[in-house]
Every structure is written in C-alpha cells, then in structure tokens.
Amino acid sequence: MPRSPVSRRLAEAAVALFGERGYDETTVDDIAARAGVSRSTFFRHYRSKEDVIFPDHDALLAKVDARLRASTADTAIVAVCDAVRIVLAHYVEDAEVSLRRYRLVGQVPALRDREIVSVARYQRLFREFAGDWLAGSPDAPLRAELMASSVVAAHNQVLRGWLRANGRHDPFAPLDRALEYVITTFRHLEKPRDAAEQVVVATFARSASPDAVMDAIRTHLEER
Amino acid sequence: MPRSPVSRRLAEAAVALFGERGYDETTVDDIAARAGVSRSTFFRHYRSKEDVIFPDHDALLAKVDARLRASTADTAIVAVCDAVRIVLAHYVEDAEVSLRRYRLVGQVPALRDREIVSVARYQRLFREFAGDWLAGSPDAPLRAELMASSVVAAHNQVLRGWLRANGRHDPFAPLDRALEYVITTFRHLEKPRDAAEQVVVATFARSASPDAVMDAIRTHLEER
DNA sequence: CGGCCTGCTGGTACTAAGTATCGTTCATAT
DNA sequence: ATATGAACGATACTTAGTACCAGCAGGCCG
C-alpha cells in the first residue's frame, strides 16, 4: 500500500523497528515517531498495526477478481492459473519485502493469524468463481470448495518453498507443475459420466493374472 | 471449555449478551457482571473475548492428533477419515451451541477471522501427518498440503451445509460421501507410476474416430 | 486446635490499539 | 483574495489484555 510517500515512510519505519525490537515491543507511536508523523496519521494510512507489513491485499484481490471475471466457461482453468500466477508474481516483484515479512510472520503469532485470514479471502474468491463455473453440475458446492482450497494450497506450497529458499530459484515453474497436478486431479473428476461418451484406454501387463485384471476393472468402475 | 460452573456461567452470559446487543456492543465487563464475577475472573477462564464462544479447540485438536498418531502406514486413510468424523461429531453433539455460534460468526468479522485461524490449526495437523505419511514419495510436501486442504475443505463444506439447514439432517452420510470424493481423487495420484506395474482398462465407443482414440491415449499419458 | 499452604477470587493500576473529534495548515480553483 | 477540501496534529476516550497484590476459602499436618 505504499502509495503516498508518507505511507512508504511509515512502512519502512515499521519494518525497521520490527526488525530491531520485535513486533510486540514496537508501538504505533514508535513507528509514527520514526516516520516523522503523528499517531493519527498512521491510522489514516493503515487500518491497524498489522496492516503495515502486509501487501495491498485489496488491490491484489481486485486484480484476481478481474482476471477471473474476464473468462468464459471454456477458459476457466486458464483464468484460475493466471490468477494464481498474478498473486505469486506480486510476491516475487518485491522479493525483499516478501522475505522480510516471511521471516517476521514466522515469529509473531498475531501476524501468522492475519496472513491465514488474508489467504482465506483469496480462497473465497476462487470458491465463488468455481461455484458459478460448475453451477448445475452435480456436487457443485463440494467441488468448488475442493477446487478452491487445492488451488490455494498449491500456491501456498510453492510460495513457501520459494521463501524458504530466500527467493533464489524461479518459482513459476514449480507453480505450473503444482497447478498441473491440481488440474489433472480435477479433470479426473470432471470426466463425462455418460457411458456412451466414454473413451478409455486399457493396457495390461502380459503377466497379469485374471484376478488382477478384474480388480483393476472394479477399481476403475468404483472410481467413476 | 465450560468445565467449571463459573466458565459455564460466563459462556452463557456472553452468548446471551451477544444475542441481545451484538458482539462489538458487549464488553467483557458486561459479560462478567451478568455472570456475577469480576473482569479478572473472566480472563482467568478465557484468554480473550473471542475465546468465550469457541469450543474447546485445544482438547479437540489433541483428540484429532491422538487419532492420527494411532495409525500405521496402511491405515492412514482410515485414520484421517476418523479424525475428521471426530471433529464433525464435536459440532453435532452440541448442536444448539454450534448453531448459535454459526449465526453469530456469520455477522461478526472478527469472529469469522478467528474461526478461519482455528480451522488452519486443524489443517496444519493433517498436513504434518500427511507429510510424515508420504515421506519419501515424490512431491510429498505438495501432496501433503493438497491432501490436508482437501480433507479440511470437505469437512467444512459438509459442516456448513448442516449448519445452514439448522442441523436437521444427519451430516455423517454427506461427510463420508465427500471424503470418498477426496480419497478417490488422491488414489488417482497415488497410483504406481512404474509402467511394468501398470494395469489399465480401456473401452472405446464403436463410433470413435481414430483421432478421438489418439487424443484419449495422449490425455491419459499426460495425466500420469 | 492453630498454623500453613494452595487455589480461586476481587480490585486496582497499567499498557497499548483503535476511534472520534476539533482545529490548523496548505494548496488549488474560481 | 477568498472559498473549498484534503491532509495533518493533538487531545480525549473506550476497551482488550496484562501484571500485581491482597483477601479468603478449604484441606493438610503437627
């Protein structure tokens, strides 16, 4: 949210003080003082003490929402992947800030909680999108929930890996891999259930016993 | 956490006041006064104002943890399902309280956030368990994360459905259905990747064109 | 019986986050 | 030059949460 110079100064002062004294040991007065402004001004720029270290979630949420809305039914998967990439890109752009925040969040429970809540907002967005997208299909709410949570989980897993590695490697390749993982999983559920439309490939080990073949068939039937 | 009579009185007073005046309009002093104790006593029984309406998450987490630890590698899936059922059962047992809390949480953002954080603690437990369980297999961290988030998402979806229906129908059948959904999905990823071990069944519509067959084969190959 | 320890309680004082409000300054437009 | 509106400083206030101390019951032992 460092839009205005004052906001930026406040954020820098906060990060510096949090690093020096710790989060709980730093008061809003301290932050404002170092930034050379009053306490009132701090709360004009940030709703709370926690807000000052978190990225502009509102703007980022809006971006994600816009990307999701700009999609038709047949490009939904692409939209989801793009949206997730947008989020990751936002962290990667300010790698310095992201890393500092990561280390801080790992130490302060209150900030950890705050981050979890923020992530839930993204998940909600994805869930609503998936809900509209799957509307009409069986078990739409459940699948929407699973899809949203999986997408977010994949993103988080990749992001945490990148942060733990101090932002060295490129995280977009792992993200694509993880997303493909998720998509594969869900395509498995999205398959047409009408037997007349079904196209299935089967191979058997030459040594397979008839029982093994029957088990495989039964398993596949149950999986539908 | 209504262990002692004082705790119970405090909880009842809090719920009553939250219902009458709203959450933000009720102070801890009000709650303590109605319960006939001092403010100090309130904070001795509940760490915070929010704590007073949430169930005994610590005890429940311990139960879940115990159930997960009491499992070997081949009963892991059963343990996870049992653990989730334990959580749902905890809500169903006090249906009255759960429903009141649900309605309240839906109105107060602070409580909503608190609940999200609580859910994350369960998810973390499942993730660690799945991480140990899958240790050694490829992409273990990613799969553990996906598995944990999916299990929790399934539970939440079923729980919310039950709450929205005012706790009328039995939620355990839907839960089992949802969990089977998740298990099916993940079994799909757990399949042995060694081609020599592969057993696959294939059927084609008689009218299928060669291109359709080729597409199906390519898709299945990519899905591995 | 009397002293002692322990656990629970009430009360007071304190810190700090967040809110509300008022007056001031300053820049820009008319 | 004056009006308007936005940003800031300052003050006062509410409330959550913490720290600390003093009283008060009941149990236990000599």
Short mmCIF file of C-alpha atoms (C1' of nucleotides) in Angstrom, two decimals:
data_model
loop_
_atom_site.label_atom_id
_atom_site.label_comp_id
_atom_site.label_asym_id
_atom_site.label_seq_id
_atom_site.Cartn_x
_atom_site.Cartn_y
_atom_site.Cartn_z
CA MET A 1 0.00 0.00 0.00
CA PRO A 2 2.97 2.36 -0.18
CA ARG A 3 1.19 4.76 -2.45
CA SER A 4 1.94 8.10 -0.91
CA PRO A 5 5.40 8.97 0.39
CA VAL A 6 4.05 9.07 3.92
CA SER A 7 2.72 5.54 3.63
CA ARG A 8 6.06 4.41 2.36
CA ARG A 9 7.95 6.08 5.17
CA LEU A 10 5.61 4.52 7.70
CA ALA A 11 6.06 1.07 6.23
CA GLU A 12 9.83 1.41 6.18
CA ALA A 13 9.90 2.66 9.75
CA ALA A 14 7.70 -0.21 10.84
CA VAL A 15 9.82 -2.87 9.18
CA ALA A 16 12.97 -1.37 10.61
CA LEU A 17 11.59 -1.22 14.13
CA PHE A 18 10.08 -4.68 13.95
CA GLY A 19 13.48 -5.97 12.95
CA GLU A 20 15.28 -4.13 15.72
CA ARG A 21 12.98 -4.56 18.70
CA GLY A 22 10.46 -7.13 17.58
CA TYR A 23 6.81 -6.73 16.73
CA ASP A 24 5.21 -6.69 20.15
CA GLU A 25 7.87 -4.42 21.54
CA THR A 26 7.15 -1.79 18.91
CA THR A 27 4.23 0.55 19.43
CA VAL A 28 2.40 2.52 16.82
CA ASP A 29 3.76 5.64 18.47
CA ASP A 30 7.28 4.42 17.80
CA ILE A 31 6.53 3.82 14.15
CA ALA A 32 4.90 7.19 13.69
CA ALA A 33 7.74 8.92 15.51
CA ARG A 34 10.42 7.37 13.33
CA ALA A 35 8.42 8.21 10.23
CA GLY A 36 8.18 11.78 11.47
CA VAL A 37 4.40 11.87 11.59
CA SER A 38 1.77 11.67 14.28
CA ARG A 39 -0.04 8.62 15.54
CA SER A 40 -3.23 9.84 13.92
CA THR A 41 -1.59 9.87 10.55
CA PHE A 42 -0.51 6.28 10.95
CA PHE A 43 -4.08 5.14 11.40
CA ARG A 44 -5.15 7.24 8.46
CA HIS A 45 -2.84 5.24 6.21
CA TYR A 46 -3.16 1.81 7.81
CA ARG A 47 -6.22 0.46 9.50
CA SER A 48 -4.19 -1.40 12.07
CA LYS A 49 -0.69 -2.11 13.21
CA GLU A 50 -0.74 -5.42 11.37
CA ASP A 51 -1.75 -3.83 8.09
CA VAL A 52 1.52 -2.02 7.77
CA ILE A 53 3.54 -5.04 6.73
CA PHE A 54 1.04 -6.78 4.51
CA PRO A 55 0.88 -6.12 0.84
CA ASP A 56 -2.01 -4.40 -0.78
CA HIS A 57 -4.37 -7.31 -0.48
CA ASP A 58 -7.37 -5.26 -1.52
CA ALA A 59 -5.82 -4.24 -4.78
CA LEU A 60 -4.45 -7.72 -5.37
CA LEU A 61 -7.83 -9.27 -4.65
CA ALA A 62 -9.37 -6.89 -7.12
CA LYS A 63 -6.85 -7.92 -9.75
CA VAL A 64 -7.55 -11.59 -9.14
CA ASP A 65 -11.26 -10.96 -9.25
CA ALA A 66 -10.94 -9.07 -12.52
CA ARG A 67 -8.93 -11.86 -14.09
CA LEU A 68 -11.44 -14.46 -13.02
CA ARG A 69 -14.38 -12.47 -14.29
CA ALA A 70 -12.69 -11.98 -17.64
CA SER A 71 -13.19 -15.58 -18.62
CA THR A 72 -15.77 -17.69 -20.32
CA ALA A 73 -16.68 -21.22 -19.33
CA ASP A 74 -14.14 -22.85 -21.59
CA THR A 75 -11.25 -20.68 -20.39
CA ALA A 76 -11.99 -21.08 -16.71
CA ILE A 77 -8.97 -23.23 -15.97
CA VAL A 78 -6.71 -20.82 -17.75
CA ALA A 79 -8.20 -17.96 -15.79
CA VAL A 80 -7.61 -19.71 -12.48
CA CYS A 81 -4.00 -20.43 -13.35
CA ASP A 82 -3.46 -16.87 -14.49
CA ALA A 83 -5.00 -15.53 -11.32
CA VAL A 84 -2.76 -17.65 -9.15
CA ARG A 85 0.25 -16.53 -11.16
CA ILE A 86 -0.77 -12.93 -10.58
CA VAL A 87 -0.69 -13.48 -6.85
CA LEU A 88 2.67 -15.19 -6.89
CA ALA A 89 4.06 -12.52 -9.16
CA HIS A 90 3.04 -9.90 -6.65
CA TYR A 91 5.22 -11.55 -4.03
CA VAL A 92 8.12 -12.09 -6.40
CA GLU A 93 8.13 -8.50 -7.56
CA ASP A 94 9.02 -7.24 -4.10
CA ALA A 95 11.19 -10.16 -3.12
CA GLU A 96 12.97 -8.11 -0.48
CA VAL A 97 9.79 -7.11 1.26
CA SER A 98 8.27 -10.56 0.92
CA LEU A 99 11.26 -12.22 2.52
CA ARG A 100 11.43 -9.80 5.41
CA ARG A 101 7.74 -10.25 6.01
CA TYR A 102 8.06 -14.02 5.80
CA ARG A 103 10.68 -14.10 8.50
CA LEU A 104 8.66 -11.76 10.67
CA VAL A 105 5.42 -13.63 10.20
CA GLY A 106 7.17 -16.82 11.21
CA GLN A 107 7.92 -15.32 14.58
CA VAL A 108 4.78 -13.41 15.51
CA PRO A 109 1.62 -15.46 16.03
CA ALA A 110 -0.66 -12.48 15.53
CA LEU A 111 0.79 -11.89 12.09
CA ARG A 112 0.59 -15.56 11.24
CA ASP A 113 -3.11 -15.46 12.00
CA ARG A 114 -3.54 -12.35 9.99
CA GLU A 115 -1.91 -13.96 6.98
CA ILE A 116 -4.12 -17.02 7.26
CA VAL A 117 -7.16 -14.78 7.20
CA SER A 118 -5.88 -13.00 4.12
CA VAL A 119 -5.33 -16.27 2.32
CA ALA A 120 -8.88 -17.28 3.15
CA ARG A 121 -10.13 -14.21 1.29
CA TYR A 122 -8.45 -15.43 -1.88
CA GLN A 123 -9.80 -18.89 -1.34
CA ARG A 124 -13.28 -17.49 -1.01
CA LEU A 125 -12.88 -15.68 -4.30
CA PHE A 126 -11.80 -18.84 -6.07
CA ARG A 127 -14.58 -20.79 -4.45
CA GLU A 128 -17.25 -18.38 -5.60
CA PHE A 129 -15.82 -18.38 -9.08
CA ALA A 130 -15.70 -22.16 -9.19
CA GLY A 131 -19.21 -22.31 -7.81
CA ASP A 132 -20.57 -20.20 -10.66
CA TRP A 133 -18.49 -22.11 -13.11
CA LEU A 134 -19.67 -25.53 -12.01
CA ALA A 135 -23.22 -24.39 -11.42
CA GLY A 136 -25.60 -27.13 -12.42
CA SER A 137 -23.13 -29.96 -12.35
CA PRO A 138 -23.54 -32.50 -9.56
CA ASP A 139 -21.87 -31.73 -6.24
CA ALA A 140 -21.01 -28.26 -7.46
CA PRO A 141 -20.53 -26.71 -3.99
CA LEU A 142 -18.28 -29.50 -2.81
CA ARG A 143 -16.20 -29.49 -5.94
CA ALA A 144 -15.94 -25.72 -5.86
CA GLU A 145 -14.69 -25.84 -2.30
CA LEU A 146 -12.18 -28.56 -3.08
CA MET A 147 -11.00 -26.81 -6.19
CA ALA A 148 -10.51 -23.50 -4.44
CA SER A 149 -8.71 -24.99 -1.49
CA SER A 150 -6.45 -27.06 -3.73
CA VAL A 151 -5.51 -24.14 -5.90
CA VAL A 152 -4.70 -22.01 -2.90
CA ALA A 153 -2.82 -24.86 -1.24
CA ALA A 154 -0.72 -25.35 -4.35
CA HIS A 155 0.10 -21.67 -4.45
CA ASN A 156 1.00 -21.57 -0.78
CA GLN A 157 3.19 -24.61 -1.03
CA VAL A 158 5.16 -23.14 -3.90
CA LEU A 159 5.36 -19.73 -2.28
CA ARG A 160 6.63 -21.14 0.99
CA GLY A 161 9.24 -23.17 -0.83
CA TRP A 162 10.41 -20.07 -2.64
CA LEU A 163 10.52 -18.06 0.57
CA ARG A 164 12.38 -20.74 2.44
CA ALA A 165 14.98 -20.75 -0.32
CA ASN A 166 15.35 -16.99 0.19
CA GLY A 167 13.82 -16.32 -3.19
CA ARG A 168 16.65 -17.83 -5.16
CA HIS A 169 15.11 -20.10 -7.77
CA ASP A 170 12.31 -19.15 -10.13
CA PRO A 171 9.01 -20.16 -8.54
CA PHE A 172 6.82 -20.09 -11.64
CA ALA A 173 7.95 -23.43 -12.99
CA PRO A 174 7.12 -25.18 -9.71
CA LEU A 175 3.84 -23.32 -9.64
CA ASP A 176 2.91 -24.55 -13.08
CA ARG A 177 3.86 -28.05 -12.06
CA ALA A 178 1.74 -27.84 -8.94
CA LEU A 179 -1.19 -26.38 -10.81
CA GLU A 180 -0.97 -29.10 -13.40
CA TYR A 181 -1.09 -31.52 -10.53
CA VAL A 182 -4.31 -29.96 -9.36
CA ILE A 183 -5.82 -29.72 -12.80
CA THR A 184 -5.04 -33.34 -13.53
CA THR A 185 -6.72 -34.31 -10.32
CA PHE A 186 -9.84 -32.38 -11.09
CA ARG A 187 -10.06 -33.32 -14.71
CA HIS A 188 -10.25 -36.81 -13.37
CA LEU A 189 -13.44 -35.84 -11.61
CA GLU A 190 -14.78 -33.77 -14.47
CA LYS A 191 -14.83 -36.65 -16.93
CA PRO A 192 -18.11 -37.24 -18.65
CA ARG A 193 -20.10 -39.85 -16.80
CA ASP A 194 -22.22 -40.85 -19.76
CA ALA A 195 -21.00 -44.26 -20.84
CA ALA A 196 -21.87 -43.55 -24.45
CA GLU A 197 -19.34 -40.68 -24.43
CA GLN A 198 -16.71 -42.62 -22.58
CA VAL A 199 -13.36 -43.26 -24.18
CA VAL A 200 -10.94 -45.27 -22.06
CA VAL A 201 -7.54 -46.74 -22.72
CA ALA A 202 -6.50 -50.05 -21.23
CA THR A 203 -3.17 -51.86 -21.10
CA PHE A 204 -2.30 -54.95 -19.17
CA ALA A 205 0.96 -56.42 -18.10
CA ARG A 206 1.35 -59.65 -20.04
CA SER A 207 1.90 -61.43 -16.76
CA ALA A 208 -1.23 -60.02 -15.14
CA SER A 209 -3.49 -62.65 -13.66
CA PRO A 210 -7.21 -62.60 -14.44
CA ASP A 211 -7.90 -61.60 -10.86
CA ALA A 212 -5.61 -58.59 -11.18
CA VAL A 213 -7.47 -57.56 -14.31
CA MET A 214 -10.81 -57.92 -12.57
CA ASP A 215 -9.57 -55.87 -9.64
CA ALA A 216 -8.43 -53.15 -11.99
CA ILE A 217 -11.79 -53.08 -13.70
CA ARG A 218 -13.65 -52.98 -10.43
CA THR A 219 -11.42 -50.20 -9.16
CA HIS A 220 -11.99 -48.12 -12.26
CA LEU A 221 -15.73 -48.63 -12.06
CA GLU A 222 -15.75 -47.55 -8.44
CA GLU A 223 -13.69 -44.51 -9.22
CA ARG A 224 -16.31 -43.12 -11.53
CA MET B 1 -14.28 -25.04 27.69
CA PRO B 2 -17.25 -24.98 30.06
CA ARG B 3 -15.54 -27.14 32.63
CA SER B 4 -16.15 -25.30 35.87
CA PRO B 5 -19.52 -23.79 36.73
CA VAL B 6 -18.03 -20.33 36.51
CA SER B 7 -16.82 -20.96 32.96
CA ARG B 8 -20.26 -22.16 32.03
CA ARG B 9 -21.98 -19.15 33.52
CA LEU B 10 -19.58 -16.86 31.71
CA ALA B 11 -20.19 -18.59 28.40
CA GLU B 12 -23.95 -18.42 28.84
CA ALA B 13 -23.83 -14.77 29.80
CA ALA B 14 -21.69 -14.00 26.79
CA VAL B 15 -23.95 -15.78 24.33
CA ALA B 16 -26.99 -14.09 25.78
CA LEU B 17 -25.46 -10.62 25.61
CA PHE B 18 -24.07 -11.15 22.12
CA GLY B 19 -27.53 -12.08 21.01
CA GLU B 20 -29.16 -9.09 22.68
CA ARG B 21 -26.75 -6.25 21.95
CA GLY B 22 -24.37 -7.69 19.40
CA TYR B 23 -20.76 -8.67 19.77
CA ASP B 24 -18.98 -5.34 19.48
CA GLU B 25 -21.50 -3.64 21.71
CA THR B 26 -20.83 -6.08 24.52
CA THR B 27 -17.81 -5.50 26.73
CA VAL B 28 -16.04 -8.04 28.85
CA ASP B 29 -17.25 -6.09 31.88
CA ASP B 30 -20.82 -6.70 30.82
CA ILE B 31 -20.24 -10.42 30.50
CA ALA B 32 -18.52 -10.68 33.84
CA ALA B 33 -21.22 -8.61 35.51
CA ARG B 34 -24.04 -10.79 34.20
CA ALA B 35 -22.15 -13.91 35.25
CA GLY B 36 -21.73 -12.40 38.69
CA VAL B 37 -17.95 -12.43 38.69
CA SER B 38 -15.23 -9.90 38.18
CA ARG B 39 -13.47 -8.96 34.99
CA SER B 40 -10.30 -10.63 36.24
CA THR B 41 -12.10 -13.91 36.60
CA PHE B 42 -13.28 -13.74 33.03
CA PHE B 43 -9.75 -13.55 31.72
CA ARG B 44 -8.72 -16.36 34.03
CA HIS B 45 -11.19 -18.66 32.30
CA TYR B 46 -10.91 -17.37 28.74
CA ARG B 47 -7.84 -15.92 27.17
CA SER B 48 -9.82 -13.42 25.16
CA LYS B 49 -13.29 -12.17 24.46
CA GLU B 50 -13.41 -14.27 21.33
CA ASP B 51 -12.47 -17.46 23.12
CA VAL B 52 -15.70 -17.49 25.05
CA ILE B 53 -17.83 -18.69 22.16
CA PHE B 54 -15.46 -21.14 20.55
CA PRO B 55 -15.43 -24.76 21.53
CA ASP B 56 -12.55 -26.39 23.24
CA HIS B 57 -10.29 -26.38 20.23
CA ASP B 58 -7.25 -27.40 22.21
CA ALA B 59 -8.87 -30.55 23.51
CA LEU B 60 -10.36 -31.31 20.12
CA LEU B 61 -7.03 -30.80 18.42
CA ALA B 62 -5.47 -33.17 20.91
CA LYS B 63 -8.12 -35.77 20.14
CA VAL B 64 -7.50 -35.44 16.41
CA ASP B 65 -3.79 -35.63 16.93
CA ALA B 66 -4.15 -38.75 19.04
CA ARG B 67 -6.29 -40.44 16.43
CA LEU B 68 -3.82 -39.63 13.70
CA ARG B 69 -0.84 -40.86 15.68
CA ALA B 70 -2.65 -44.11 16.44
CA SER B 71 -2.28 -45.34 12.92
CA THR B 72 0.19 -47.23 10.83
CA ALA B 73 1.02 -46.53 7.22
CA ASP B 74 -1.65 -48.80 5.82
CA THR B 75 -4.42 -47.38 7.99
CA ALA B 76 -3.58 -43.76 7.31
CA ILE B 77 -6.64 -43.09 5.20
CA VAL B 78 -8.89 -44.62 7.81
CA ALA B 79 -7.25 -42.52 10.49
CA VAL B 80 -7.80 -39.33 8.54
CA CYS B 81 -11.46 -40.11 7.97
CA ASP B 82 -11.92 -40.99 11.62
CA ALA B 83 -10.23 -37.79 12.70
CA VAL B 84 -12.49 -35.69 10.51
CA ARG B 85 -15.51 -37.51 11.85
CA ILE B 86 -14.36 -36.73 15.37
CA VAL B 87 -14.35 -33.04 14.56
CA LEU B 88 -17.76 -33.09 12.96
CA ALA B 89 -19.13 -35.12 15.84
CA HIS B 90 -17.96 -32.45 18.24
CA TYR B 91 -20.12 -29.89 16.47
CA VAL B 92 -23.10 -32.18 16.19
CA GLU B 93 -23.04 -33.08 19.87
CA ASP B 94 -23.76 -29.50 20.90
CA ALA B 95 -25.99 -28.66 18.00
CA GLU B 96 -27.62 -25.81 19.92
CA VAL B 97 -24.35 -24.12 20.69
CA SER B 98 -22.96 -24.76 17.22
CA LEU B 99 -25.95 -23.18 15.56
CA ARG B 100 -25.93 -20.09 17.75
CA ARG B 101 -22.25 -19.68 17.15
CA TYR B 102 -22.70 -20.15 13.43
CA ARG B 103 -25.23 -17.37 13.23
CA LEU B 104 -23.06 -15.11 15.33
CA VAL B 105 -19.90 -15.82 13.41
CA GLY B 106 -21.72 -15.00 10.21
CA GLN B 107 -22.31 -11.49 11.47
CA VAL B 108 -19.08 -10.54 13.21
CA PRO B 109 -15.97 -10.29 11.04
CA ALA B 110 -13.64 -10.64 13.99
CA LEU B 111 -15.16 -13.99 14.89
CA ARG B 112 -15.11 -15.10 11.29
CA ASP B 113 -11.38 -14.47 11.23
CA ARG B 114 -10.92 -16.29 14.45
CA GLU B 115 -12.70 -19.33 13.11
CA ILE B 116 -10.59 -19.35 9.99
CA VAL B 117 -7.48 -19.37 12.12
CA SER B 118 -8.81 -22.26 14.16
CA VAL B 119 -9.52 -24.27 11.04
CA ALA B 120 -5.99 -23.62 9.88
CA ARG B 121 -4.68 -25.30 13.00
CA TYR B 122 -6.51 -28.50 12.08
CA GLN B 123 -5.26 -28.25 8.54
CA ARG B 124 -1.72 -27.93 9.82
CA LEU B 125 -2.17 -31.09 11.84
CA PHE B 126 -3.39 -33.02 8.83
CA ARG B 127 -0.63 -31.62 6.71
CA GLU B 128 2.08 -32.70 9.11
CA PHE B 129 0.55 -36.13 9.38
CA ALA B 130 0.31 -36.48 5.62
CA GLY B 131 3.85 -35.21 5.27
CA ASP B 132 5.17 -37.94 7.53
CA TRP B 133 2.99 -40.46 5.86
CA LEU B 134 4.08 -39.62 2.34
CA ALA B 135 7.70 -39.08 3.33
CA GLY B 136 9.95 -40.32 0.59
CA SER B 137 7.40 -40.36 -2.16
CA PRO B 138 7.81 -37.76 -4.89
CA ASP B 139 6.26 -34.34 -4.30
CA ALA B 140 5.46 -35.31 -0.73
CA PRO B 141 5.15 -31.72 0.59
CA LEU B 142 2.85 -30.66 -2.21
CA ARG B 143 0.69 -33.73 -1.91
CA ALA B 144 0.53 -33.40 1.84
CA GLU B 145 -0.61 -29.82 1.52
CA LEU B 146 -3.23 -30.70 -1.07
CA MET B 147 -4.44 -33.64 0.92
CA ALA B 148 -4.78 -31.66 4.12
CA SER B 149 -6.54 -28.75 2.49
CA SER B 150 -8.92 -31.07 0.65
CA VAL B 151 -9.85 -33.01 3.74
CA VAL B 152 -10.49 -29.83 5.67
CA ALA B 153 -12.41 -28.32 2.78
CA ALA B 154 -14.61 -31.38 2.56
CA HIS B 155 -15.34 -31.19 6.26
CA ASN B 156 -16.10 -27.50 6.13
CA GLN B 157 -18.40 -27.89 3.19
CA VAL B 158 -20.41 -30.58 4.91
CA LEU B 159 -20.45 -28.72 8.20
CA ARG B 160 -21.65 -25.50 6.62
CA GLY B 161 -24.38 -27.37 4.80
CA TRP B 162 -25.52 -28.92 8.04
CA LEU B 163 -25.45 -25.58 9.83
CA ARG B 164 -27.34 -23.82 7.07
CA ALA B 165 -30.03 -26.49 7.35
CA ASN B 166 -30.26 -25.71 11.07
CA GLY B 167 -28.83 -29.08 11.94
CA ARG B 168 -31.76 -31.06 10.63
CA HIS B 169 -30.37 -33.87 8.51
CA ASP B 170 -27.63 -36.26 9.53
CA PRO B 171 -24.32 -34.86 8.30
CA PHE B 172 -22.24 -38.01 8.52
CA ALA B 173 -23.52 -39.57 5.34
CA PRO B 174 -22.64 -36.44 3.32
CA LEU B 175 -19.28 -36.36 5.07
CA ASP B 176 -18.50 -39.90 4.06
CA ARG B 177 -19.52 -39.11 0.52
CA ALA B 178 -17.31 -36.04 0.45
CA LEU B 179 -14.38 -37.91 1.96
CA GLU B 180 -14.77 -40.67 -0.58
CA TYR B 181 -14.65 -37.97 -3.20
CA VAL B 182 -11.34 -36.80 -1.82
CA ILE B 183 -9.93 -40.28 -1.41
CA THR B 184 -10.86 -41.22 -4.93
CA THR B 185 -9.14 -38.11 -6.17
CA PHE B 186 -5.97 -38.85 -4.30
CA ARG B 187 -5.88 -42.52 -5.06
CA HIS B 188 -5.71 -41.36 -8.62
CA LEU B 189 -2.44 -39.64 -7.81
CA GLU B 190 -1.11 -42.45 -5.67
CA LYS B 191 -1.13 -44.98 -8.48
CA PRO B 192 2.17 -46.66 -9.19
CA ARG B 193 4.00 -44.87 -11.94
CA ASP B 194 6.14 -47.79 -12.98
CA ALA B 195 4.83 -48.92 -16.35
CA ALA B 196 5.69 -52.54 -15.60
CA GLU B 197 3.22 -52.44 -12.69
CA GLN B 198 0.55 -50.64 -14.64
CA VAL B 199 -2.84 -52.22 -15.18
CA VAL B 200 -5.26 -50.15 -17.21
CA VAL B 201 -8.67 -50.83 -18.68
CA ALA B 202 -9.72 -49.34 -22.00
CA THR B 203 -13.07 -49.23 -23.77
CA PHE B 204 -13.94 -47.32 -26.91
CA ALA B 205 -17.20 -46.25 -28.35
CA ARG B 206 -17.64 -48.25 -31.56
CA SER B 207 -18.16 -45.00 -33.42
CA ALA B 208 -14.99 -43.39 -32.06
CA SER B 209 -12.72 -41.98 -34.74
CA PRO B 210 -9.02 -42.84 -34.69
CA ASP B 211 -8.25 -39.27 -33.78
CA ALA B 212 -10.52 -39.49 -30.76
CA VAL B 213 -8.73 -42.64 -29.69
CA MET B 214 -5.36 -40.99 -30.12
CA ASP B 215 -6.50 -37.99 -28.11
CA ALA B 216 -7.68 -40.24 -25.32
CA ILE B 217 -4.37 -42.04 -25.24
CA ARG B 218 -2.41 -38.82 -25.22
CA THR B 219 -4.57 -37.42 -22.45
CA HIS B 220 -4.09 -40.46 -20.28
CA LEU B 221 -0.36 -40.39 -20.84
CA GLU B 222 -0.21 -36.76 -19.83
CA GLU B 223 -2.29 -37.44 -16.78
CA ARG B 224 0.27 -39.80 -15.36
"C1'" DC C 1 -6.88 -26.53 67.69
"C1'" DG C 2 -3.85 -23.49 65.16
"C1'" DG C 3 -0.78 -22.55 61.50
"C1'" DC C 4 0.26 -23.14 56.65
"C1'" DC C 5 -0.12 -23.89 52.00
"C1'" DT C 6 -2.82 -23.72 47.75
"C1'" DG C 7 -6.21 -22.29 44.56
"C1'" DC C 8 -9.63 -19.13 43.36
"C1'" DT C 9 -11.30 -14.56 43.56
"C1'" DG C 10 -11.76 -9.27 43.59
"C1'" DG C 11 -9.63 -4.94 42.88
"C1'" DT C 12 -6.54 -1.69 41.17
"C1'" DA C 13 -3.33 0.06 38.02
"C1'" DC C 14 -1.22 0.00 33.67
"C1'" DT C 15 -0.18 -0.51 28.52
"C1'" DA C 16 -1.49 -0.06 24.01
"C1'" DA C 17 -4.75 -0.43 19.99
"C1'" DG C 18 -8.21 1.73 17.82
"C1'" DT C 19 -11.99 5.56 17.44
"C1'" DA C 20 -13.85 10.18 17.43
"C1'" DT C 21 -13.40 14.92 17.06
"C1'" DC C 22 -11.63 19.53 16.66
"C1'" DG C 23 -8.69 22.97 14.91
"C1'" DT C 24 -4.80 24.10 11.73
"C1'" DT C 25 -2.30 24.30 7.56
"C1'" DC C 26 -1.80 24.39 2.81
"C1'" DA C 27 -2.74 24.06 -1.91
"C1'" DT C 28 -5.73 24.85 -5.67
"C1'" DA C 29 -9.59 26.62 -8.06
"C1'" DT C 30 -12.63 30.36 -9.01
"C1'" DA D 1 -8.21 37.32 -2.49
"C1'" DT D 2 -11.33 34.08 -0.75
"C1'" DA D 3 -13.58 29.71 -0.52
"C1'" DT D 4 -13.06 24.72 -0.55
"C1'" DG D 5 -11.27 20.41 0.54
"C1'" DA D 6 -7.69 17.27 1.77
"C1'" DA D 7 -4.03 16.00 4.89
"C1'" DC D 8 -2.13 16.55 9.34
"C1'" DG D 9 -1.51 17.25 14.58
"C1'" DA D 10 -3.36 16.95 19.02
"C1'" DT D 11 -6.38 15.54 22.51
"C1'" DA D 12 -9.62 12.71 24.77
"C1'" DC D 13 -11.88 8.43 25.12
"C1'" DT D 14 -13.15 3.32 25.08
"C1'" DT D 15 -11.77 -1.20 25.64
"C1'" DA D 16 -8.95 -5.51 25.39
"C1'" DG D 17 -5.48 -7.60 27.69
"C1'" DT D 18 -1.63 -7.87 31.39
"C1'" DA D 19 0.50 -7.50 35.94
"C1'" DC D 20 0.24 -7.46 40.58
"C1'" DC D 21 -1.39 -7.55 45.20
"C1'" DA D 22 -4.49 -8.68 48.88
"C1'" DG D 23 -8.19 -11.38 50.80
"C1'" DC D 24 -10.46 -15.77 51.62
"C1'" DA D 25 -11.90 -20.33 51.48
"C1'" DG D 26 -10.73 -25.24 52.28
"C1'" DG D 27 -7.52 -29.08 53.07
"C1'" DC D 28 -3.46 -31.00 55.49
"C1'" DC D 29 -0.17 -31.68 59.05
"C1'" DG D 30 1.81 -31.11 63.54
#
